[in-house]
């Protein structure tokens, strides 16, 4: 319990730091006045705090929790320590849809978000349809990996025939950014992510049984088909919405579940699930804070920071096993 309390305090501190610090220099008194509606802060600065910094801080925490829990669910279900949110090709579907829209010259945020959601959910529906004929989980995993390679090849061809502006826009989106969820989209984003996380709560018992073997899970009355459906739905929703709004954030879903196992010395999902969500939120909140270091109105790409924390964890796991 003390560890959960400590992680919650750290997350809260990082959230406050992300609201106080940013690419635009503002004093703590100005930020406080903007939050409370007091005097002493200009209208543009008030708008910046309320509609940029606060949504970005909330988005970073929710995105980290979503991707980390997504990775934990896939690693436990497929019993594969290298499984992640992109392993089933859902992220790749969003990438392809965004690439098509951007390379056609459409730069509207609504169009990019909508296309990413459509692409990710299209892959999810395809996987759900395939589960009616494919009963082996490993086969489904391989299909997801192959689908990712196919999508990468298509995107490469699109880039070859695209304009320079289109290629540049797609590359910037692919670097990752927590500023894409403004105050007008924050409610929808939060509700969707929380719905996906709620679905994973119903997977705690099935995943605990799944780790002990299929036969043991069946003896507990766990339905493989229902478990698979919940896994695909929860990971599909979480991967789709985070990729749509924030871009393909790397290494978080792959590394944070391992970090949670090391920190809590447990494979029990009753502890592991909330621990993974908290650690993922902390990691992405820290990356958001570090991304503001250049100041002068510039931000570092999130995908330039997440591998710095994720790579050592994954390397340690590989060397240990």
PDB file of C-alpha atoms in Angstrom:
ATOM      1  CA  UNK A   1       0.000   0.000   0.000  1.00  0.00           C
ATOM      2  CA  UNK A   2       2.866   2.363   0.788  1.00  0.00           C
ATOM      3  CA  UNK A   3       4.305   1.847  -2.700  1.00  0.00           C
ATOM      4  CA  UNK A   4       1.008   2.743  -4.342  1.00  0.00           C
ATOM      5  CA  UNK A   5       0.740   5.845  -2.147  1.00  0.00           C
ATOM      6  CA  UNK A   6       4.299   6.854  -3.025  1.00  0.00           C
ATOM      7  CA  UNK A   7       3.676   6.409  -6.757  1.00  0.00           C
ATOM      8  CA  UNK A   8       0.453   8.423  -6.509  1.00  0.00           C
ATOM      9  CA  UNK A   9       2.307  11.292  -4.808  1.00  0.00           C
ATOM     10  CA  UNK A  10       5.030  11.209  -7.480  1.00  0.00           C
ATOM     11  CA  UNK A  11       2.411  11.279 -10.248  1.00  0.00           C
ATOM     12  CA  UNK A  12       0.606  14.201  -8.614  1.00  0.00           C
ATOM     13  CA  UNK A  13       3.898  16.110  -8.238  1.00  0.00           C
ATOM     14  CA  UNK A  14       4.759  15.564 -11.901  1.00  0.00           C
ATOM     15  CA  UNK A  15       1.265  16.718 -12.912  1.00  0.00           C
ATOM     16  CA  UNK A  16       1.703  19.951 -10.947  1.00  0.00           C
ATOM     17  CA  UNK A  17       5.187  20.425 -12.434  1.00  0.00           C
ATOM     18  CA  UNK A  18       3.817  20.010 -15.962  1.00  0.00           C
ATOM     19  CA  UNK A  19       1.233  22.721 -15.296  1.00  0.00           C
ATOM     20  CA  UNK A  20       3.813  25.081 -13.792  1.00  0.00           C
ATOM     21  CA  UNK A  21       6.538  24.464 -16.390  1.00  0.00           C
ATOM     22  CA  UNK A  22       6.340  24.675 -20.150  1.00  0.00           C
ATOM     23  CA  UNK A  23       7.757  26.052 -23.347  1.00  0.00           C
ATOM     24  CA  UNK A  24       6.312  29.486 -22.437  1.00  0.00           C
ATOM     25  CA  UNK A  25       7.809  31.076 -19.334  1.00  0.00           C
ATOM     26  CA  UNK A  26       5.145  31.779 -16.698  1.00  0.00           C
ATOM     27  CA  UNK A  27       5.513  32.442 -12.984  1.00  0.00           C
ATOM     28  CA  UNK A  28       3.843  30.238 -10.399  1.00  0.00           C
ATOM     29  CA  UNK A  29       1.624  33.150  -9.344  1.00  0.00           C
ATOM     30  CA  UNK A  30       0.456  33.640 -12.936  1.00  0.00           C
ATOM     31  CA  UNK A  31      -0.347  29.928 -13.294  1.00  0.00           C
ATOM     32  CA  UNK A  32      -2.260  29.962 -10.013  1.00  0.00           C
ATOM     33  CA  UNK A  33      -4.210  33.048 -11.074  1.00  0.00           C
ATOM     34  CA  UNK A  34      -5.061  31.391 -14.386  1.00  0.00           C
ATOM     35  CA  UNK A  35      -6.324  28.265 -12.616  1.00  0.00           C
ATOM     36  CA  UNK A  36      -8.356  30.107 -10.004  1.00  0.00           C
ATOM     37  CA  UNK A  37      -9.604  32.945 -12.221  1.00  0.00           C
ATOM     38  CA  UNK A  38      -7.709  35.581 -10.250  1.00  0.00           C
ATOM     39  CA  UNK A  39      -6.097  38.826 -11.369  1.00  0.00           C
ATOM     40  CA  UNK A  40      -2.559  39.361 -12.617  1.00  0.00           C
ATOM     41  CA  UNK A  41      -2.512  37.156 -15.710  1.00  0.00           C
ATOM     42  CA  UNK A  42      -3.196  38.090 -19.325  1.00  0.00           C
ATOM     43  CA  UNK A  43      -5.991  36.464 -21.335  1.00  0.00           C
ATOM     44  CA  UNK A  44      -3.588  34.642 -23.717  1.00  0.00           C
ATOM     45  CA  UNK A  45      -1.621  33.210 -20.788  1.00  0.00           C
ATOM     46  CA  UNK A  46      -4.834  32.158 -19.023  1.00  0.00           C
ATOM     47  CA  UNK A  47      -5.978  30.407 -22.192  1.00  0.00           C
ATOM     48  CA  UNK A  48      -2.566  28.730 -22.555  1.00  0.00           C
ATOM     49  CA  UNK A  49      -2.649  27.318 -19.016  1.00  0.00           C
ATOM     50  CA  UNK A  50      -6.263  26.147 -19.090  1.00  0.00           C
ATOM     51  CA  UNK A  51      -6.442  24.864 -22.653  1.00  0.00           C
ATOM     52  CA  UNK A  52      -2.880  23.667 -23.331  1.00  0.00           C
ATOM     53  CA  UNK A  53      -0.934  22.832 -20.181  1.00  0.00           C
ATOM     54  CA  UNK A  54      -3.728  21.249 -18.125  1.00  0.00           C
ATOM     55  CA  UNK A  55      -5.012  19.041 -21.002  1.00  0.00           C
ATOM     56  CA  UNK A  56      -1.435  18.047 -21.889  1.00  0.00           C
ATOM     57  CA  UNK A  57      -0.688  16.997 -18.287  1.00  0.00           C
ATOM     58  CA  UNK A  58      -3.870  14.913 -18.089  1.00  0.00           C
ATOM     59  CA  UNK A  59      -3.298  13.447 -21.557  1.00  0.00           C
ATOM     60  CA  UNK A  60       0.263  12.410 -20.721  1.00  0.00           C
ATOM     61  CA  UNK A  61      -0.836  10.560 -17.577  1.00  0.00           C
ATOM     62  CA  UNK A  62      -3.774   8.830 -19.275  1.00  0.00           C
ATOM     63  CA  UNK A  63      -1.695   7.863 -22.309  1.00  0.00           C
ATOM     64  CA  UNK A  64       1.061   6.336 -20.200  1.00  0.00           C
ATOM     65  CA  UNK A  65      -1.443   4.348 -18.148  1.00  0.00           C
ATOM     66  CA  UNK A  66      -3.291   3.190 -21.279  1.00  0.00           C
ATOM     67  CA  UNK A  67      -0.228   2.027 -23.214  1.00  0.00           C
ATOM     68  CA  UNK A  68       1.338   0.343 -20.181  1.00  0.00           C
ATOM     69  CA  UNK A  69      -1.811  -1.585 -19.262  1.00  0.00           C
ATOM     70  CA  UNK A  70      -2.231  -2.470 -22.935  1.00  0.00           C
ATOM     71  CA  UNK A  71       1.286  -3.930 -22.970  1.00  0.00           C
ATOM     72  CA  UNK A  72       0.741  -5.821 -19.711  1.00  0.00           C
ATOM     73  CA  UNK A  73      -2.475  -7.367 -21.015  1.00  0.00           C
ATOM     74  CA  UNK A  74      -0.849  -8.555 -24.241  1.00  0.00           C
ATOM     75  CA  UNK A  75       2.280  -9.878 -22.526  1.00  0.00           C
ATOM     76  CA  UNK A  76       0.224 -11.869 -20.019  1.00  0.00           C
ATOM     77  CA  UNK A  77      -2.277 -13.191 -22.538  1.00  0.00           C
ATOM     78  CA  UNK A  78       0.267 -14.246 -25.169  1.00  0.00           C
ATOM     79  CA  UNK A  79       2.848 -15.214 -22.500  1.00  0.00           C
ATOM     80  CA  UNK A  80       5.375 -13.232 -24.504  1.00  0.00           C
ATOM     81  CA  UNK A  81       7.621 -10.688 -22.717  1.00  0.00           C
ATOM     82  CA  UNK A  82       8.157  -8.763 -25.971  1.00  0.00           C
ATOM     83  CA  UNK A  83       4.479  -8.212 -26.777  1.00  0.00           C
ATOM     84  CA  UNK A  84       3.337  -4.584 -26.924  1.00  0.00           C
ATOM     85  CA  UNK A  85       0.483  -2.381 -28.153  1.00  0.00           C
ATOM     86  CA  UNK A  86       1.802  -2.448 -31.714  1.00  0.00           C
ATOM     87  CA  UNK A  87       2.174  -6.223 -31.842  1.00  0.00           C
ATOM     88  CA  UNK A  88      -1.322  -6.890 -33.220  1.00  0.00           C
ATOM     89  CA  UNK A  89      -0.988  -4.278 -35.959  1.00  0.00           C
ATOM     90  CA  UNK A  90      -3.579  -1.938 -34.391  1.00  0.00           C
ATOM     91  CA  UNK A  91      -1.083   0.925 -34.120  1.00  0.00           C
ATOM     92  CA  UNK A  92       0.053   0.215 -37.667  1.00  0.00           C
ATOM     93  CA  UNK A  93      -3.529   0.558 -38.897  1.00  0.00           C
ATOM     94  CA  UNK A  94      -3.717   4.018 -37.335  1.00  0.00           C
ATOM     95  CA  UNK A  95      -0.334   4.919 -38.861  1.00  0.00           C
ATOM     96  CA  UNK A  96      -1.492   3.908 -42.328  1.00  0.00           C
ATOM     97  CA  UNK A  97      -4.742   5.881 -42.108  1.00  0.00           C
ATOM     98  CA  UNK A  98      -2.930   9.011 -40.915  1.00  0.00           C
ATOM     99  CA  UNK A  99      -0.282   8.602 -43.630  1.00  0.00           C
ATOM    100  CA  UNK A 100      -2.960   8.426 -46.339  1.00  0.00           C
ATOM    101  CA  UNK A 101      -4.720  11.552 -45.057  1.00  0.00           C
ATOM    102  CA  UNK A 102      -1.529  13.573 -44.533  1.00  0.00           C
ATOM    103  CA  UNK A 103       0.064  12.592 -47.803  1.00  0.00           C
ATOM    104  CA  UNK A 104      -3.137  13.670 -49.576  1.00  0.00           C
ATOM    105  CA  UNK A 105      -2.492  17.144 -48.196  1.00  0.00           C
ATOM    106  CA  UNK A 106      -5.206  17.150 -45.503  1.00  0.00           C
ATOM    107  CA  UNK A 107      -3.780  18.628 -42.282  1.00  0.00           C
ATOM    108  CA  UNK A 108      -6.965  19.198 -40.244  1.00  0.00           C
ATOM    109  CA  UNK A 109      -6.561  17.894 -36.656  1.00  0.00           C
ATOM    110  CA  UNK A 110     -10.091  16.482 -36.764  1.00  0.00           C
ATOM    111  CA  UNK A 111      -9.363  14.636 -40.012  1.00  0.00           C
ATOM    112  CA  UNK A 112      -6.093  13.199 -38.666  1.00  0.00           C
ATOM    113  CA  UNK A 113      -7.685  12.056 -35.429  1.00  0.00           C
ATOM    114  CA  UNK A 114     -10.694  10.573 -37.159  1.00  0.00           C
ATOM    115  CA  UNK A 115      -8.574   8.741 -39.729  1.00  0.00           C
ATOM    116  CA  UNK A 116      -6.332   7.248 -37.023  1.00  0.00           C
ATOM    117  CA  UNK A 117      -9.350   5.975 -35.123  1.00  0.00           C
ATOM    118  CA  UNK A 118     -10.854   4.507 -38.299  1.00  0.00           C
ATOM    119  CA  UNK A 119      -7.587   2.789 -39.261  1.00  0.00           C
ATOM    120  CA  UNK A 120      -6.996   1.323 -35.810  1.00  0.00           C
ATOM    121  CA  UNK A 121     -10.564   0.122 -35.381  1.00  0.00           C
ATOM    122  CA  UNK A 122     -10.553  -1.381 -38.897  1.00  0.00           C
ATOM    123  CA  UNK A 123      -7.614  -3.588 -37.919  1.00  0.00           C
ATOM    124  CA  UNK A 124      -9.358  -4.440 -34.639  1.00  0.00           C
ATOM    125  CA  UNK A 125     -12.507  -5.518 -36.486  1.00  0.00           C
ATOM    126  CA  UNK A 126     -10.379  -7.597 -38.876  1.00  0.00           C
ATOM    127  CA  UNK A 127      -8.732  -9.366 -35.923  1.00  0.00           C
ATOM    128  CA  UNK A 128     -12.093  -9.973 -34.257  1.00  0.00           C
ATOM    129  CA  UNK A 129     -13.361 -11.502 -37.508  1.00  0.00           C
ATOM    130  CA  UNK A 130     -10.283 -13.726 -37.797  1.00  0.00           C
ATOM    131  CA  UNK A 131     -10.818 -15.092 -34.290  1.00  0.00           C
ATOM    132  CA  UNK A 132     -13.853 -16.958 -35.635  1.00  0.00           C
ATOM    133  CA  UNK A 133     -11.519 -19.188 -37.700  1.00  0.00           C
ATOM    134  CA  UNK A 134      -8.173 -18.858 -35.899  1.00  0.00           C
ATOM    135  CA  UNK A 135      -8.084 -20.558 -32.510  1.00  0.00           C
ATOM    136  CA  UNK A 136      -4.324 -20.457 -31.879  1.00  0.00           C
ATOM    137  CA  UNK A 137      -3.214 -17.301 -30.057  1.00  0.00           C
ATOM    138  CA  UNK A 138       0.318 -17.577 -31.450  1.00  0.00           C
ATOM    139  CA  UNK A 139      -1.081 -17.553 -34.999  1.00  0.00           C
ATOM    140  CA  UNK A 140      -3.017 -14.375 -34.232  1.00  0.00           C
ATOM    141  CA  UNK A 141       0.150 -12.817 -32.836  1.00  0.00           C
ATOM    142  CA  UNK A 142       2.109 -13.676 -35.987  1.00  0.00           C
ATOM    143  CA  UNK A 143      -0.645 -12.238 -38.196  1.00  0.00           C
ATOM    144  CA  UNK A 144      -0.402  -8.966 -36.256  1.00  0.00           C
ATOM    145  CA  UNK A 145       3.364  -8.799 -36.779  1.00  0.00           C
ATOM    146  CA  UNK A 146       3.030  -9.580 -40.498  1.00  0.00           C
ATOM    147  CA  UNK A 147       0.317  -6.947 -40.812  1.00  0.00           C
ATOM    148  CA  UNK A 148       2.672  -4.377 -39.275  1.00  0.00           C
ATOM    149  CA  UNK A 149       5.340  -5.172 -41.873  1.00  0.00           C
ATOM    150  CA  UNK A 150       2.792  -4.916 -44.683  1.00  0.00           C
ATOM    151  CA  UNK A 151       1.567  -1.535 -43.454  1.00  0.00           C
ATOM    152  CA  UNK A 152       5.155  -0.261 -43.174  1.00  0.00           C
ATOM    153  CA  UNK A 153       5.765  -1.217 -46.799  1.00  0.00           C
ATOM    154  CA  UNK A 154       2.605   0.601 -47.929  1.00  0.00           C
ATOM    155  CA  UNK A 155       3.579   3.729 -45.977  1.00  0.00           C
ATOM    156  CA  UNK A 156       7.031   3.654 -47.585  1.00  0.00           C
ATOM    157  CA  UNK A 157       5.425   3.606 -51.031  1.00  0.00           C
ATOM    158  CA  UNK A 158       3.105   6.468 -50.081  1.00  0.00           C
ATOM    159  CA  UNK A 159       6.063   8.522 -48.872  1.00  0.00           C
ATOM    160  CA  UNK A 160       7.872   7.887 -52.135  1.00  0.00           C
ATOM    161  CA  UNK A 161       5.072   9.486 -54.165  1.00  0.00           C
ATOM    162  CA  UNK A 162       4.093  12.170 -51.643  1.00  0.00           C
ATOM    163  CA  UNK A 163       5.011  15.831 -51.542  1.00  0.00           C
ATOM    164  CA  UNK A 164       7.739  17.120 -49.230  1.00  0.00           C
ATOM    165  CA  UNK A 165       5.182  18.886 -47.016  1.00  0.00           C
ATOM    166  CA  UNK A 166       3.142  15.725 -46.632  1.00  0.00           C
ATOM    167  CA  UNK A 167       6.164  13.633 -45.685  1.00  0.00           C
ATOM    168  CA  UNK A 168       7.298  16.238 -43.173  1.00  0.00           C
ATOM    169  CA  UNK A 169       3.869  16.422 -41.533  1.00  0.00           C
ATOM    170  CA  UNK A 170       3.697  12.655 -41.201  1.00  0.00           C
ATOM    171  CA  UNK A 171       7.182  12.502 -39.694  1.00  0.00           C
ATOM    172  CA  UNK A 172       6.295  15.179 -37.108  1.00  0.00           C
ATOM    173  CA  UNK A 173       3.125  13.300 -36.122  1.00  0.00           C
ATOM    174  CA  UNK A 174       5.154  10.094 -35.786  1.00  0.00           C
ATOM    175  CA  UNK A 175       7.469  11.730 -33.239  1.00  0.00           C
ATOM    176  CA  UNK A 176       4.724  11.755 -30.607  1.00  0.00           C
ATOM    177  CA  UNK A 177       3.051  14.681 -28.892  1.00  0.00           C
ATOM    178  CA  UNK A 178       0.752  15.080 -25.880  1.00  0.00           C
ATOM    179  CA  UNK A 179      -0.504  18.469 -27.027  1.00  0.00           C
ATOM    180  CA  UNK A 180      -2.919  17.062 -29.586  1.00  0.00           C
ATOM    181  CA  UNK A 181      -5.758  16.728 -27.073  1.00  0.00           C
ATOM    182  CA  UNK A 182      -7.135  20.199 -26.471  1.00  0.00           C
ATOM    183  CA  UNK A 183      -9.738  21.080 -23.898  1.00  0.00           C
ATOM    184  CA  UNK A 184     -12.496  20.453 -26.456  1.00  0.00           C
ATOM    185  CA  UNK A 185     -11.416  16.817 -26.945  1.00  0.00           C
ATOM    186  CA  UNK A 186     -10.247  16.058 -23.392  1.00  0.00           C
ATOM    187  CA  UNK A 187     -13.588  14.702 -22.147  1.00  0.00           C
ATOM    188  CA  UNK A 188     -13.924  12.265 -25.060  1.00  0.00           C
ATOM    189  CA  UNK A 189     -10.294  11.172 -24.781  1.00  0.00           C
ATOM    190  CA  UNK A 190     -10.496  10.645 -21.023  1.00  0.00           C
ATOM    191  CA  UNK A 191     -13.791   8.747 -21.218  1.00  0.00           C
ATOM    192  CA  UNK A 192     -12.503   6.458 -23.986  1.00  0.00           C
ATOM    193  CA  UNK A 193      -9.250   5.664 -22.190  1.00  0.00           C
ATOM    194  CA  UNK A 194     -11.029   5.040 -18.882  1.00  0.00           C
ATOM    195  CA  UNK A 195     -13.474   2.728 -20.657  1.00  0.00           C
ATOM    196  CA  UNK A 196     -10.574   0.712 -22.087  1.00  0.00           C
ATOM    197  CA  UNK A 197      -8.924   0.555 -18.661  1.00  0.00           C
ATOM    198  CA  UNK A 198     -12.204  -0.556 -17.077  1.00  0.00           C
ATOM    199  CA  UNK A 199     -12.404  -3.460 -19.528  1.00  0.00           C
ATOM    200  CA  UNK A 200      -8.980  -4.641 -18.392  1.00  0.00           C
ATOM    201  CA  UNK A 201     -10.226  -4.828 -14.789  1.00  0.00           C
ATOM    202  CA  UNK A 202     -12.518  -7.680 -15.877  1.00  0.00           C
ATOM    203  CA  UNK A 203      -9.402  -9.468 -17.179  1.00  0.00           C
ATOM    204  CA  UNK A 204      -7.623  -9.658 -13.823  1.00  0.00           C
ATOM    205  CA  UNK A 205      -8.931 -13.110 -12.879  1.00  0.00           C
ATOM    206  CA  UNK A 206      -8.680 -14.597 -16.419  1.00  0.00           C
ATOM    207  CA  UNK A 207      -5.096 -13.364 -16.856  1.00  0.00           C
ATOM    208  CA  UNK A 208      -4.045 -14.717 -13.458  1.00  0.00           C
ATOM    209  CA  UNK A 209      -5.415 -18.109 -14.463  1.00  0.00           C
ATOM    210  CA  UNK A 210      -3.982 -17.822 -17.984  1.00  0.00           C
ATOM    211  CA  UNK A 211      -0.433 -17.467 -16.640  1.00  0.00           C
ATOM    212  CA  UNK A 212      -0.750 -20.872 -14.975  1.00  0.00           C
ATOM    213  CA  UNK A 213      -1.729 -22.595 -18.212  1.00  0.00           C
ATOM    214  CA  UNK A 214      -4.763 -23.066 -20.418  1.00  0.00           C
ATOM    215  CA  UNK A 215      -5.913 -26.213 -18.627  1.00  0.00           C
ATOM    216  CA  UNK A 216      -5.803 -24.521 -15.242  1.00  0.00           C
ATOM    217  CA  UNK A 217      -7.722 -21.534 -16.630  1.00  0.00           C
ATOM    218  CA  UNK A 218     -10.398 -23.854 -18.014  1.00  0.00           C
ATOM    219  CA  UNK A 219     -10.690 -25.621 -14.662  1.00  0.00           C
ATOM    220  CA  UNK A 220     -11.507 -22.234 -13.104  1.00  0.00           C
ATOM    221  CA  UNK A 221     -14.352 -21.748 -15.570  1.00  0.00           C
ATOM    222  CA  UNK A 222     -12.523 -19.094 -17.603  1.00  0.00           C
ATOM    223  CA  UNK A 223     -13.814 -18.905 -21.181  1.00  0.00           C
ATOM    224  CA  UNK A 224     -10.972 -18.619 -23.753  1.00  0.00           C
ATOM    225  CA  UNK A 225     -13.241 -16.972 -26.347  1.00  0.00           C
ATOM    226  CA  UNK A 226     -14.576 -14.327 -23.944  1.00  0.00           C
ATOM    227  CA  UNK A 227     -11.075 -13.653 -22.621  1.00  0.00           C
ATOM    228  CA  UNK A 228      -9.714 -13.208 -26.136  1.00  0.00           C
ATOM    229  CA  UNK A 229     -12.586 -10.867 -27.036  1.00  0.00           C
ATOM    230  CA  UNK A 230     -11.971  -8.712 -23.959  1.00  0.00           C
ATOM    231  CA  UNK A 231      -8.223  -8.616 -24.652  1.00  0.00           C
ATOM    232  CA  UNK A 232      -8.726  -7.496 -28.245  1.00  0.00           C
ATOM    233  CA  UNK A 233     -11.399  -4.940 -27.344  1.00  0.00           C
ATOM    234  CA  UNK A 234      -9.499  -3.365 -24.450  1.00  0.00           C
ATOM    235  CA  UNK A 235      -6.117  -3.237 -26.183  1.00  0.00           C
ATOM    236  CA  UNK A 236      -7.732  -2.143 -29.437  1.00  0.00           C
ATOM    237  CA  UNK A 237      -9.554   0.775 -27.834  1.00  0.00           C
ATOM    238  CA  UNK A 238      -6.513   1.888 -25.829  1.00  0.00           C
ATOM    239  CA  UNK A 239      -4.043   1.600 -28.707  1.00  0.00           C
ATOM    240  CA  UNK A 240      -6.420   3.232 -31.189  1.00  0.00           C
ATOM    241  CA  UNK A 241      -7.324   6.324 -29.212  1.00  0.00           C
ATOM    242  CA  UNK A 242      -3.805   7.008 -27.890  1.00  0.00           C
ATOM    243  CA  UNK A 243      -2.249   6.629 -31.326  1.00  0.00           C
ATOM    244  CA  UNK A 244      -4.953   8.775 -32.912  1.00  0.00           C
ATOM    245  CA  UNK A 245      -4.402  11.724 -30.602  1.00  0.00           C
ATOM    246  CA  UNK A 246      -0.748  11.397 -29.542  1.00  0.00           C
ATOM    247  CA  UNK A 247       0.965   9.513 -32.351  1.00  0.00           C
ATOM    248  CA  UNK A 248       2.726   6.142 -32.049  1.00  0.00           C
ATOM    249  CA  UNK A 249       4.418   6.435 -28.623  1.00  0.00           C
ATOM    250  CA  UNK A 250       7.206   3.848 -28.468  1.00  0.00           C
ATOM    251  CA  UNK A 251       8.632   1.646 -25.687  1.00  0.00           C
ATOM    252  CA  UNK A 252       6.068   2.561 -22.997  1.00  0.00           C
ATOM    253  CA  UNK A 253       3.800  -0.454 -23.467  1.00  0.00           C
ATOM    254  CA  UNK A 254       6.780  -2.758 -23.895  1.00  0.00           C
ATOM    255  CA  UNK A 255       8.939  -1.714 -20.936  1.00  0.00           C
ATOM    256  CA  UNK A 256       6.661  -0.465 -18.134  1.00  0.00           C
ATOM    257  CA  UNK A 257       4.999  -3.856 -17.355  1.00  0.00           C
ATOM    258  CA  UNK A 258       8.460  -5.327 -16.756  1.00  0.00           C
ATOM    259  CA  UNK A 259       9.350  -2.361 -14.567  1.00  0.00           C
ATOM    260  CA  UNK A 260       6.195  -2.970 -12.517  1.00  0.00           C
ATOM    261  CA  UNK A 261       7.050  -6.653 -12.063  1.00  0.00           C
ATOM    262  CA  UNK A 262      10.552  -5.743 -10.894  1.00  0.00           C
ATOM    263  CA  UNK A 263       9.310  -3.054  -8.513  1.00  0.00           C
ATOM    264  CA  UNK A 264       6.475  -5.076  -6.938  1.00  0.00           C
ATOM    265  CA  UNK A 265       7.964  -8.596  -7.229  1.00  0.00           C
ATOM    266  CA  UNK A 266       4.592  -9.975  -8.245  1.00  0.00           C
ATOM    267  CA  UNK A 267       2.762 -11.507 -11.197  1.00  0.00           C
ATOM    268  CA  UNK A 268      -0.640 -11.105  -9.531  1.00  0.00           C
ATOM    269  CA  UNK A 269      -2.647  -8.766 -11.750  1.00  0.00           C
ATOM    270  CA  UNK A 270      -4.601  -7.472  -8.757  1.00  0.00           C
ATOM    271  CA  UNK A 271      -1.424  -5.589  -7.823  1.00  0.00           C
ATOM    272  CA  UNK A 272       0.301  -5.553 -11.181  1.00  0.00           C
ATOM    273  CA  UNK A 273      -2.467  -3.802 -13.125  1.00  0.00           C
ATOM    274  CA  UNK A 274      -2.719  -0.648 -10.938  1.00  0.00           C
ATOM    275  CA  UNK A 275       1.066  -0.602 -10.478  1.00  0.00           C
ATOM    276  CA  UNK A 276       1.614  -0.711 -14.235  1.00  0.00           C
ATOM    277  CA  UNK A 277      -0.930   2.049 -14.824  1.00  0.00           C
ATOM    278  CA  UNK A 278       0.706   4.305 -12.212  1.00  0.00           C
ATOM    279  CA  UNK A 279       4.254   3.680 -13.452  1.00  0.00           C
ATOM    280  CA  UNK A 280       3.209   4.267 -17.059  1.00  0.00           C
ATOM    281  CA  UNK A 281       1.520   7.545 -16.133  1.00  0.00           C
ATOM    282  CA  UNK A 282       4.636   8.608 -14.213  1.00  0.00           C
ATOM    283  CA  UNK A 283       6.944   7.784 -17.123  1.00  0.00           C
ATOM    284  CA  UNK A 284       4.965   9.723 -19.733  1.00  0.00           C
ATOM    285  CA  UNK A 285       4.440  12.656 -17.330  1.00  0.00           C
ATOM    286  CA  UNK A 286       8.193  12.766 -16.778  1.00  0.00           C
ATOM    287  CA  UNK A 287       8.776  12.676 -20.543  1.00  0.00           C
ATOM    288  CA  UNK A 288       6.334  15.570 -21.001  1.00  0.00           C
ATOM    289  CA  UNK A 289       8.226  17.580 -18.383  1.00  0.00           C
ATOM    290  CA  UNK A 290      11.588  16.830 -20.001  1.00  0.00           C
ATOM    291  CA  UNK A 291      10.231  17.724 -23.436  1.00  0.00           C
ATOM    292  CA  UNK A 292       9.895  21.357 -22.314  1.00  0.00           C
ATOM    293  CA  UNK A 293      13.612  21.716 -21.502  1.00  0.00           C
ATOM    294  CA  UNK A 294      14.542  23.612 -24.710  1.00  0.00           C
ATOM    295  CA  UNK A 295      11.962  26.346 -23.844  1.00  0.00           C
ATOM    296  CA  UNK A 296      11.753  29.261 -26.321  1.00  0.00           C
ATOM    297  CA  UNK A 297       8.438  27.882 -27.575  1.00  0.00           C
ATOM    298  CA  UNK A 298       9.918  24.542 -28.652  1.00  0.00           C
ATOM    299  CA  UNK A 299       9.231  20.998 -27.423  1.00  0.00           C
ATOM    300  CA  UNK A 300      11.297  17.839 -27.733  1.00  0.00           C
ATOM    301  CA  UNK A 301       9.545  14.899 -29.474  1.00  0.00           C
ATOM    302  CA  UNK A 302       8.162  12.400 -26.968  1.00  0.00           C
ATOM    303  CA  UNK A 303       9.566   9.479 -28.972  1.00  0.00           C
ATOM    304  CA  UNK A 304      13.038  10.948 -28.514  1.00  0.00           C
ATOM    305  CA  UNK A 305      12.660  10.498 -24.741  1.00  0.00           C
ATOM    306  CA  UNK A 306      10.706   7.280 -24.114  1.00  0.00           C
ATOM    307  CA  UNK A 307      13.452   4.959 -25.500  1.00  0.00           C
ATOM    308  CA  UNK A 308      15.930   6.490 -23.031  1.00  0.00           C
ATOM    309  CA  UNK A 309      13.898   4.978 -20.192  1.00  0.00           C
ATOM    310  CA  UNK A 310      12.470   1.953 -22.000  1.00  0.00           C
ATOM    311  CA  UNK A 311      15.555   0.533 -23.689  1.00  0.00           C
ATOM    312  CA  UNK A 312      17.547  -0.250 -20.474  1.00  0.00           C
ATOM    313  CA  UNK A 313      14.545  -2.072 -18.992  1.00  0.00           C
ATOM    314  CA  UNK A 314      13.970  -4.236 -22.069  1.00  0.00           C
ATOM    315  CA  UNK A 315      17.703  -4.944 -22.406  1.00  0.00           C
ATOM    316  CA  UNK A 316      17.863  -6.025 -18.757  1.00  0.00           C
ATOM    317  CA  UNK A 317      14.917  -8.375 -19.203  1.00  0.00           C
ATOM    318  CA  UNK A 318      16.472  -9.930 -22.319  1.00  0.00           C
ATOM    319  CA  UNK A 319      19.873 -10.406 -20.668  1.00  0.00           C
ATOM    320  CA  UNK A 320      18.375 -11.792 -17.458  1.00  0.00           C
ATOM    321  CA  UNK A 321      16.343 -14.398 -19.375  1.00  0.00           C
TER     322      UNK A 321
END
